[in-house]
Coordinates of C-alpha atoms and ligand atoms in Angstrom, one line a residue:
X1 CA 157.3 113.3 67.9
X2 CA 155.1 111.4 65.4
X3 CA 155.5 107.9 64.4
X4 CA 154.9 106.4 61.6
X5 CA 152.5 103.8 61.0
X6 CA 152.0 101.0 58.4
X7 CA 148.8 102.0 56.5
X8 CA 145.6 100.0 58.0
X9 CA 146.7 100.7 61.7
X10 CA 146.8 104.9 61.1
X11 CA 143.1 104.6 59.1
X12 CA 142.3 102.7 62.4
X13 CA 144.3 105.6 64.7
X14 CA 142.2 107.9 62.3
X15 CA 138.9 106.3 62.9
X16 CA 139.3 105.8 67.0
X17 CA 140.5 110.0 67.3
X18 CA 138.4 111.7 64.5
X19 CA 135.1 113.4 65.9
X20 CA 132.4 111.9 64.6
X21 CA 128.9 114.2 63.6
X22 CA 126.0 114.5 66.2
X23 CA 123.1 116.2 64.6
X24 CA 120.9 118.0 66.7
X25 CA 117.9 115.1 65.5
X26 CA 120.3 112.6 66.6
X27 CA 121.2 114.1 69.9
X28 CA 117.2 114.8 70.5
X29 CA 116.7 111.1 69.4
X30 CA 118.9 110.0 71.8
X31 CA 117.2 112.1 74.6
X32 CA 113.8 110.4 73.9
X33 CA 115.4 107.5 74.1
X34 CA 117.1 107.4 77.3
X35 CA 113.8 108.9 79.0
X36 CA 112.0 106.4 77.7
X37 CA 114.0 103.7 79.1
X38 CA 115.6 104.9 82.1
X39 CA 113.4 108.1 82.8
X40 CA 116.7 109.8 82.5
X41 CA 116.4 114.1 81.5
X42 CA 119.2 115.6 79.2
X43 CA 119.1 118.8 79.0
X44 CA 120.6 120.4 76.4
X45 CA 123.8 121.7 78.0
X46 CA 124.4 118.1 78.5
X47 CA 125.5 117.3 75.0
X48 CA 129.2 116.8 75.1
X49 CA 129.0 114.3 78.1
X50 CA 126.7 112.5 75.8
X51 CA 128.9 113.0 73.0
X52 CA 131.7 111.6 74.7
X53 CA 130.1 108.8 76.0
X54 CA 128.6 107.4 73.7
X55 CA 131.5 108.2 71.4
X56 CA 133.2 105.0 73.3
X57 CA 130.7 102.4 73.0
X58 CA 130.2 103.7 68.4
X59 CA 134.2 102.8 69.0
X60 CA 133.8 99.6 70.8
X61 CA 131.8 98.3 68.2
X62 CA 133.7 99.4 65.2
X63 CA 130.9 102.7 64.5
X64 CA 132.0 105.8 62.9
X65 CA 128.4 107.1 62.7
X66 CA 125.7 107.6 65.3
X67 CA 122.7 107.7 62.6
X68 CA 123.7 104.1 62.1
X69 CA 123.8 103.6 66.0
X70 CA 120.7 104.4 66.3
X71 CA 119.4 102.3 63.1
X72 CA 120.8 99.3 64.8
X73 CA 119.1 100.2 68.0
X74 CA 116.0 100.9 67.1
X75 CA 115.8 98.4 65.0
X76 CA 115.4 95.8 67.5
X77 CA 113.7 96.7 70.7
X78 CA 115.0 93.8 73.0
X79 CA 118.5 94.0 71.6
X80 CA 120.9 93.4 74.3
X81 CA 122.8 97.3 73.1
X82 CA 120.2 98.9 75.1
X83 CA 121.6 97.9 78.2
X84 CA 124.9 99.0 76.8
X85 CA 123.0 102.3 75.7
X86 CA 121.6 102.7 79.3
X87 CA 125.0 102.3 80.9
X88 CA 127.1 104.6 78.7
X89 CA 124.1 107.6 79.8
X90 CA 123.9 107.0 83.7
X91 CA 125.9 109.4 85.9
X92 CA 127.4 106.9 88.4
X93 CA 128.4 109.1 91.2
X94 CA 129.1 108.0 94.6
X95 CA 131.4 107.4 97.6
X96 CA 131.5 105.3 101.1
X97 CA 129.3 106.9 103.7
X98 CA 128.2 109.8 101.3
X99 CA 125.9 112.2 103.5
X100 CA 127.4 110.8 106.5
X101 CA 124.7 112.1 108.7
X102 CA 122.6 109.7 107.4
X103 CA 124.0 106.5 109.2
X104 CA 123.9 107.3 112.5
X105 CA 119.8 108.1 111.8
X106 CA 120.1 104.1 110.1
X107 CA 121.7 102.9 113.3
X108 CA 119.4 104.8 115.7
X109 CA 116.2 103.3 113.5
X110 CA 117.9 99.9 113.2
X111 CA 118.6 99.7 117.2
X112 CA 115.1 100.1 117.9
X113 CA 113.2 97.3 115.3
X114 CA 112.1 93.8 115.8
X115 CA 113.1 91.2 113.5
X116 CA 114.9 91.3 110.1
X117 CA 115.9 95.1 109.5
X118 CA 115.4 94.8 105.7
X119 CA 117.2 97.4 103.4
X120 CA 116.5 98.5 100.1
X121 CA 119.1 100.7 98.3
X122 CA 117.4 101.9 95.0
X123 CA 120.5 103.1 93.1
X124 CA 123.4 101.2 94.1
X125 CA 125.7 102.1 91.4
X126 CA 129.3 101.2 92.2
X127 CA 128.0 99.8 95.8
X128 CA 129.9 102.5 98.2
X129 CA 126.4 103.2 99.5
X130 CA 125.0 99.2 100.0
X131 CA 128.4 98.7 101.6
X132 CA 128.1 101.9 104.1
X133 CA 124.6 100.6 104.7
X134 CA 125.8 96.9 105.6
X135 CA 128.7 98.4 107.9
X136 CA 126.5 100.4 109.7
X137 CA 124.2 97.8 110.5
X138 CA 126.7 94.7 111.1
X139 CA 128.5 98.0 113.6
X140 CA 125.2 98.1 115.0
X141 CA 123.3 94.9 115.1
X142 CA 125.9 92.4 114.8
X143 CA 125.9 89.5 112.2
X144 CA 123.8 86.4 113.5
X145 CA 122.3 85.4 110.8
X146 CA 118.8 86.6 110.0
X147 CA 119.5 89.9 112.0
X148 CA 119.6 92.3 109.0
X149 CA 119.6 92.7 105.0
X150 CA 120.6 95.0 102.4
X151 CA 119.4 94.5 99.1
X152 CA 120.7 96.7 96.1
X153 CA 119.4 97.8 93.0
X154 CA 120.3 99.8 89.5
X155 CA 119.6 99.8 86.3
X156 CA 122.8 100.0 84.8
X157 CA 124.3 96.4 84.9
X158 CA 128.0 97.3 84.7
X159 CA 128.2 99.3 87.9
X160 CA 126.3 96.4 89.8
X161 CA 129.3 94.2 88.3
X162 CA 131.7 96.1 90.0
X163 CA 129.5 96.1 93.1
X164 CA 129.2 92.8 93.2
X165 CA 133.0 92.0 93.0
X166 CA 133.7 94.8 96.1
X167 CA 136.9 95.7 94.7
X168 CA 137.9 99.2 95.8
X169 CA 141.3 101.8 95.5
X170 CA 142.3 102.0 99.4
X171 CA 142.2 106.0 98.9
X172 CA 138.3 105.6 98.3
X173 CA 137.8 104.2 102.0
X174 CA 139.1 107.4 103.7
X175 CA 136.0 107.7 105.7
X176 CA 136.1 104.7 107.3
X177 CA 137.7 103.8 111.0
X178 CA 140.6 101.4 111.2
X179 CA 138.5 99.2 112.6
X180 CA 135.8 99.1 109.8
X181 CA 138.5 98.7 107.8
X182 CA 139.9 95.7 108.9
X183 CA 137.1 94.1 109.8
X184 CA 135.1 94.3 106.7
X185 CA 137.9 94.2 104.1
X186 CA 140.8 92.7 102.8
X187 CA 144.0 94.4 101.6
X188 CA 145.6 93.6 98.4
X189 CA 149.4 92.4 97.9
X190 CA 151.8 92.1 94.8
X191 CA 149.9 93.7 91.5
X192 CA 146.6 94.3 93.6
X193 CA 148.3 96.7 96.5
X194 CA 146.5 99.3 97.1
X195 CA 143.3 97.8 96.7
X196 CA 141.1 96.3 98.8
X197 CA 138.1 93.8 99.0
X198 CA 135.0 93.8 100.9
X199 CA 135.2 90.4 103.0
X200 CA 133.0 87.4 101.9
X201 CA 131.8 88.0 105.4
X202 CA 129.5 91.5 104.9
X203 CA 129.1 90.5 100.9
X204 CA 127.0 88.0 101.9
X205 CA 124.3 90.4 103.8
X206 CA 123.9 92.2 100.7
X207 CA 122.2 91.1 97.2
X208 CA 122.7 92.9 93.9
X209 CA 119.8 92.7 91.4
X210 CA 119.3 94.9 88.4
X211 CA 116.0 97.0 88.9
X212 CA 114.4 100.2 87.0
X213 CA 113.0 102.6 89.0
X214 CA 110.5 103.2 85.8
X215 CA 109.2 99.5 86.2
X216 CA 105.0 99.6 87.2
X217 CA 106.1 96.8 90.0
X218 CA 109.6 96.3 91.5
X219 CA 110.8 93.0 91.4
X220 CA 112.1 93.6 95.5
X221 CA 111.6 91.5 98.4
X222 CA 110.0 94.0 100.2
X223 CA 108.6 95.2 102.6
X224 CA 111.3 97.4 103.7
X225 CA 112.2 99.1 107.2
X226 CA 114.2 101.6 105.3
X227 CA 114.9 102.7 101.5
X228 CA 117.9 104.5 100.1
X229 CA 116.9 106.5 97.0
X230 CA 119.8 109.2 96.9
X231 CA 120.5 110.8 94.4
X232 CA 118.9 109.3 91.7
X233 CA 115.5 111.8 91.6
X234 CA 117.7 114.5 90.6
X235 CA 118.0 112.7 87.0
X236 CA 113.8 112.4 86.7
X237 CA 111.0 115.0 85.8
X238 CA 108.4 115.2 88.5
X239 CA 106.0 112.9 86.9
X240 CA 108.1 110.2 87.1
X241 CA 109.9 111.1 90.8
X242 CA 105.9 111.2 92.2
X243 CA 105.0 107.8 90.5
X244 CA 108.1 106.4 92.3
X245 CA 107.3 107.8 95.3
X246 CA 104.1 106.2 95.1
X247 CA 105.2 102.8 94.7
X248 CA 107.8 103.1 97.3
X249 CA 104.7 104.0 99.4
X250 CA 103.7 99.8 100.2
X251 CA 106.7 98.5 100.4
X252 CA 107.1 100.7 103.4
X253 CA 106.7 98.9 106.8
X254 CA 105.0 101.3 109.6
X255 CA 107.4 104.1 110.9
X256 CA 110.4 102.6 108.1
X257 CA 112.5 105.5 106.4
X258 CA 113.5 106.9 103.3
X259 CA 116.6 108.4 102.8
X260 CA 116.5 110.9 100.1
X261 CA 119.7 112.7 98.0
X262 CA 120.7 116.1 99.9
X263 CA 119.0 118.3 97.2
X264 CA 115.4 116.1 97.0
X265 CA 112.5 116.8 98.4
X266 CA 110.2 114.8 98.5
X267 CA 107.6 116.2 100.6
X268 CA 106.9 119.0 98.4
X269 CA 106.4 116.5 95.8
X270 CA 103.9 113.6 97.5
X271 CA 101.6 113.6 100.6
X272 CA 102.3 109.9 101.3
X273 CA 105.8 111.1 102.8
X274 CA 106.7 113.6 105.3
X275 CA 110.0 114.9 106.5
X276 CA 111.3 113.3 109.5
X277 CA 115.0 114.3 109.9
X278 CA 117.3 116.0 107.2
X279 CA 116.2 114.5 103.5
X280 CA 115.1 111.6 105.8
X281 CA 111.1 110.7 105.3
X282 CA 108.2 108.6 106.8
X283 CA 105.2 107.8 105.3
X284 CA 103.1 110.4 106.2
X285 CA 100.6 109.3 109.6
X286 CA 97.5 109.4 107.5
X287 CA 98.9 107.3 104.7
X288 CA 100.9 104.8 107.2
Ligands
SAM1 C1 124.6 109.6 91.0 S1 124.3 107.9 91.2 C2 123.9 107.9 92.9 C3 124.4 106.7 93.7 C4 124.1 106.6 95.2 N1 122.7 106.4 95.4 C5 124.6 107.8 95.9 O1 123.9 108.6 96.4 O2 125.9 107.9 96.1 C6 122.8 107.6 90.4 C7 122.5 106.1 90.1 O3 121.2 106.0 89.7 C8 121.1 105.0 88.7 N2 119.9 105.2 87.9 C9 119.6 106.1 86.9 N3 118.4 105.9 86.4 C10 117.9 104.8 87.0 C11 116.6 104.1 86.9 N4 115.7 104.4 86.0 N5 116.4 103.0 87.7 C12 117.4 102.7 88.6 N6 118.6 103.3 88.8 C13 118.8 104.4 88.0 C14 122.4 105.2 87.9 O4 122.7 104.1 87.1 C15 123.4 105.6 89.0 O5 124.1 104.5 89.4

């Protein structure tokens, strides 16, 4: 069935569902691009998933042309469409207690430390992975006040919204117990059922910031008794995974972990860091 439209809404239908041109200069443009900002490879094969979303944000704002995209990007180098550039190109990935053999090594660690057990979870996105952090320690340690931290990081700005409001589809929190459930969430009712909200209760043990992992210093309130970088190297050339690494290296306390993705390895890549459990890493005992 087709129906038919008065004249300036189907040029606009036209516009929003005709496919636009991506020149290979274009699409190599925009790979240079997002490496130099976010470090981020594209390989070739990749070129429909950048296609399609950057296709969005050209519609969002009204563009039916990505040479002129990029005009207006580059035009400017602190205008406020990189962000927007950076968060159309991140893969976002992620899921409550991902790698779930990693939280039981968290609680072990965490059982066994004096003072503040600081966290820092390099690439929040969505914040399924702070939020597993946080359960696992507030499960473990409690939550007097001053007992433990989690403090989470991305670069791309939207996802760290939606972290930060701890809205979730009930479906998503399959993995959790009943109790976990209950006592760190809040069901939704009316037009928000089947949702749910992480209580004000855990929220407030965890801070959201917006860092890049290409920065020379991370603006984090280290040091750290464990880092979460998962799933995040996978995106980087070695270059830029070992100068990360490096700068993880002081804001390390003694023995603290990192948690790595479950296809990096990061001891084949640095000395500082040695395996310790699986993809789990300490600094290495010469270095620590
Ligand atoms: C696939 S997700 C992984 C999320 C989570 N760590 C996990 O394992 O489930 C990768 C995240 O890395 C973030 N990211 C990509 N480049 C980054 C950079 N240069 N600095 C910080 N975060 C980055 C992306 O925005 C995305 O949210």
């Amino acid at each position: 069935m087709t129906a038919t439209l008065p004249n300036g809404q189907s040029s606009l239908l036209m516009q929003m569902t005709q496919r636009l041109a991506l020149s290979d200069a274009q699409f190599r443009r925009i790979c240079q691009l997002i490496y130099q900002r976010a470090g981020i490879v594209l390989a070739d094969h990749k070129r429909d998933m950048v296609y399609n979303r950057l296709v969005r944000r050209l519609r969002q704002l009204g563009l039916d042309d990505f040479g002129r995209y990029l005009a207006i990007l580059e035009a400017n180098q602190d205008n406020a469409e990189w962000q927007a550039f950076i968060n159309s190109l991140t893969t976002n990935l992620t899921a409550f207690f991902r790698e779930a053999h990693h939280f039981p090594t968290l609680a072990e660690h965490a059982k066994r430390r004096q003072g503040e057990y600081r966290v820092w979870c390099a690439a929040a996105s969505t914040g399924e992975e702070p939020y597993s952090i946080a359960i696992t320690l507030a499960d473990t340690l409690g939550t007097a006040p001053g007992r433990w931290k989690v403090f989470a990081s991305d670069i791309d700005t939207e996802v760290l919204n939606k972290a930060q409001n701890g809205v979730y589809r009930q479906d998503e929190l399959k993995t959790l117990s009943q109790q976990q459930l209950q006592h760190y969430f809040m069901r939704g009712t009316g037009p928000h059922n089947g949702l749910v909200r992480v209580r004000q209760e855990l929220a407030n043990y965890v801070d959201f910031t917006p860092v890049n992992l290409l920065d020379k210093n991370y603006n984090v309130p280290g040091p750290f008794d464990a880092i979460f970088c998962r799933n995040v190297m996978i995106y980087f050339d070695k270059t830029t995974q070992q100068e990360i690494l490096r700068r993880f290296v002081p804001l390390l306390k003694p023995d603290g972990l990192l948690f790595a993705g479950h296809s990096e390895n990061f001891s084949n890549l640095v000395r500082e860091f040695s395996l310790r459990g699986q993809t789990v890493y300490a600094l290495s005992k010469d270095k620590s």
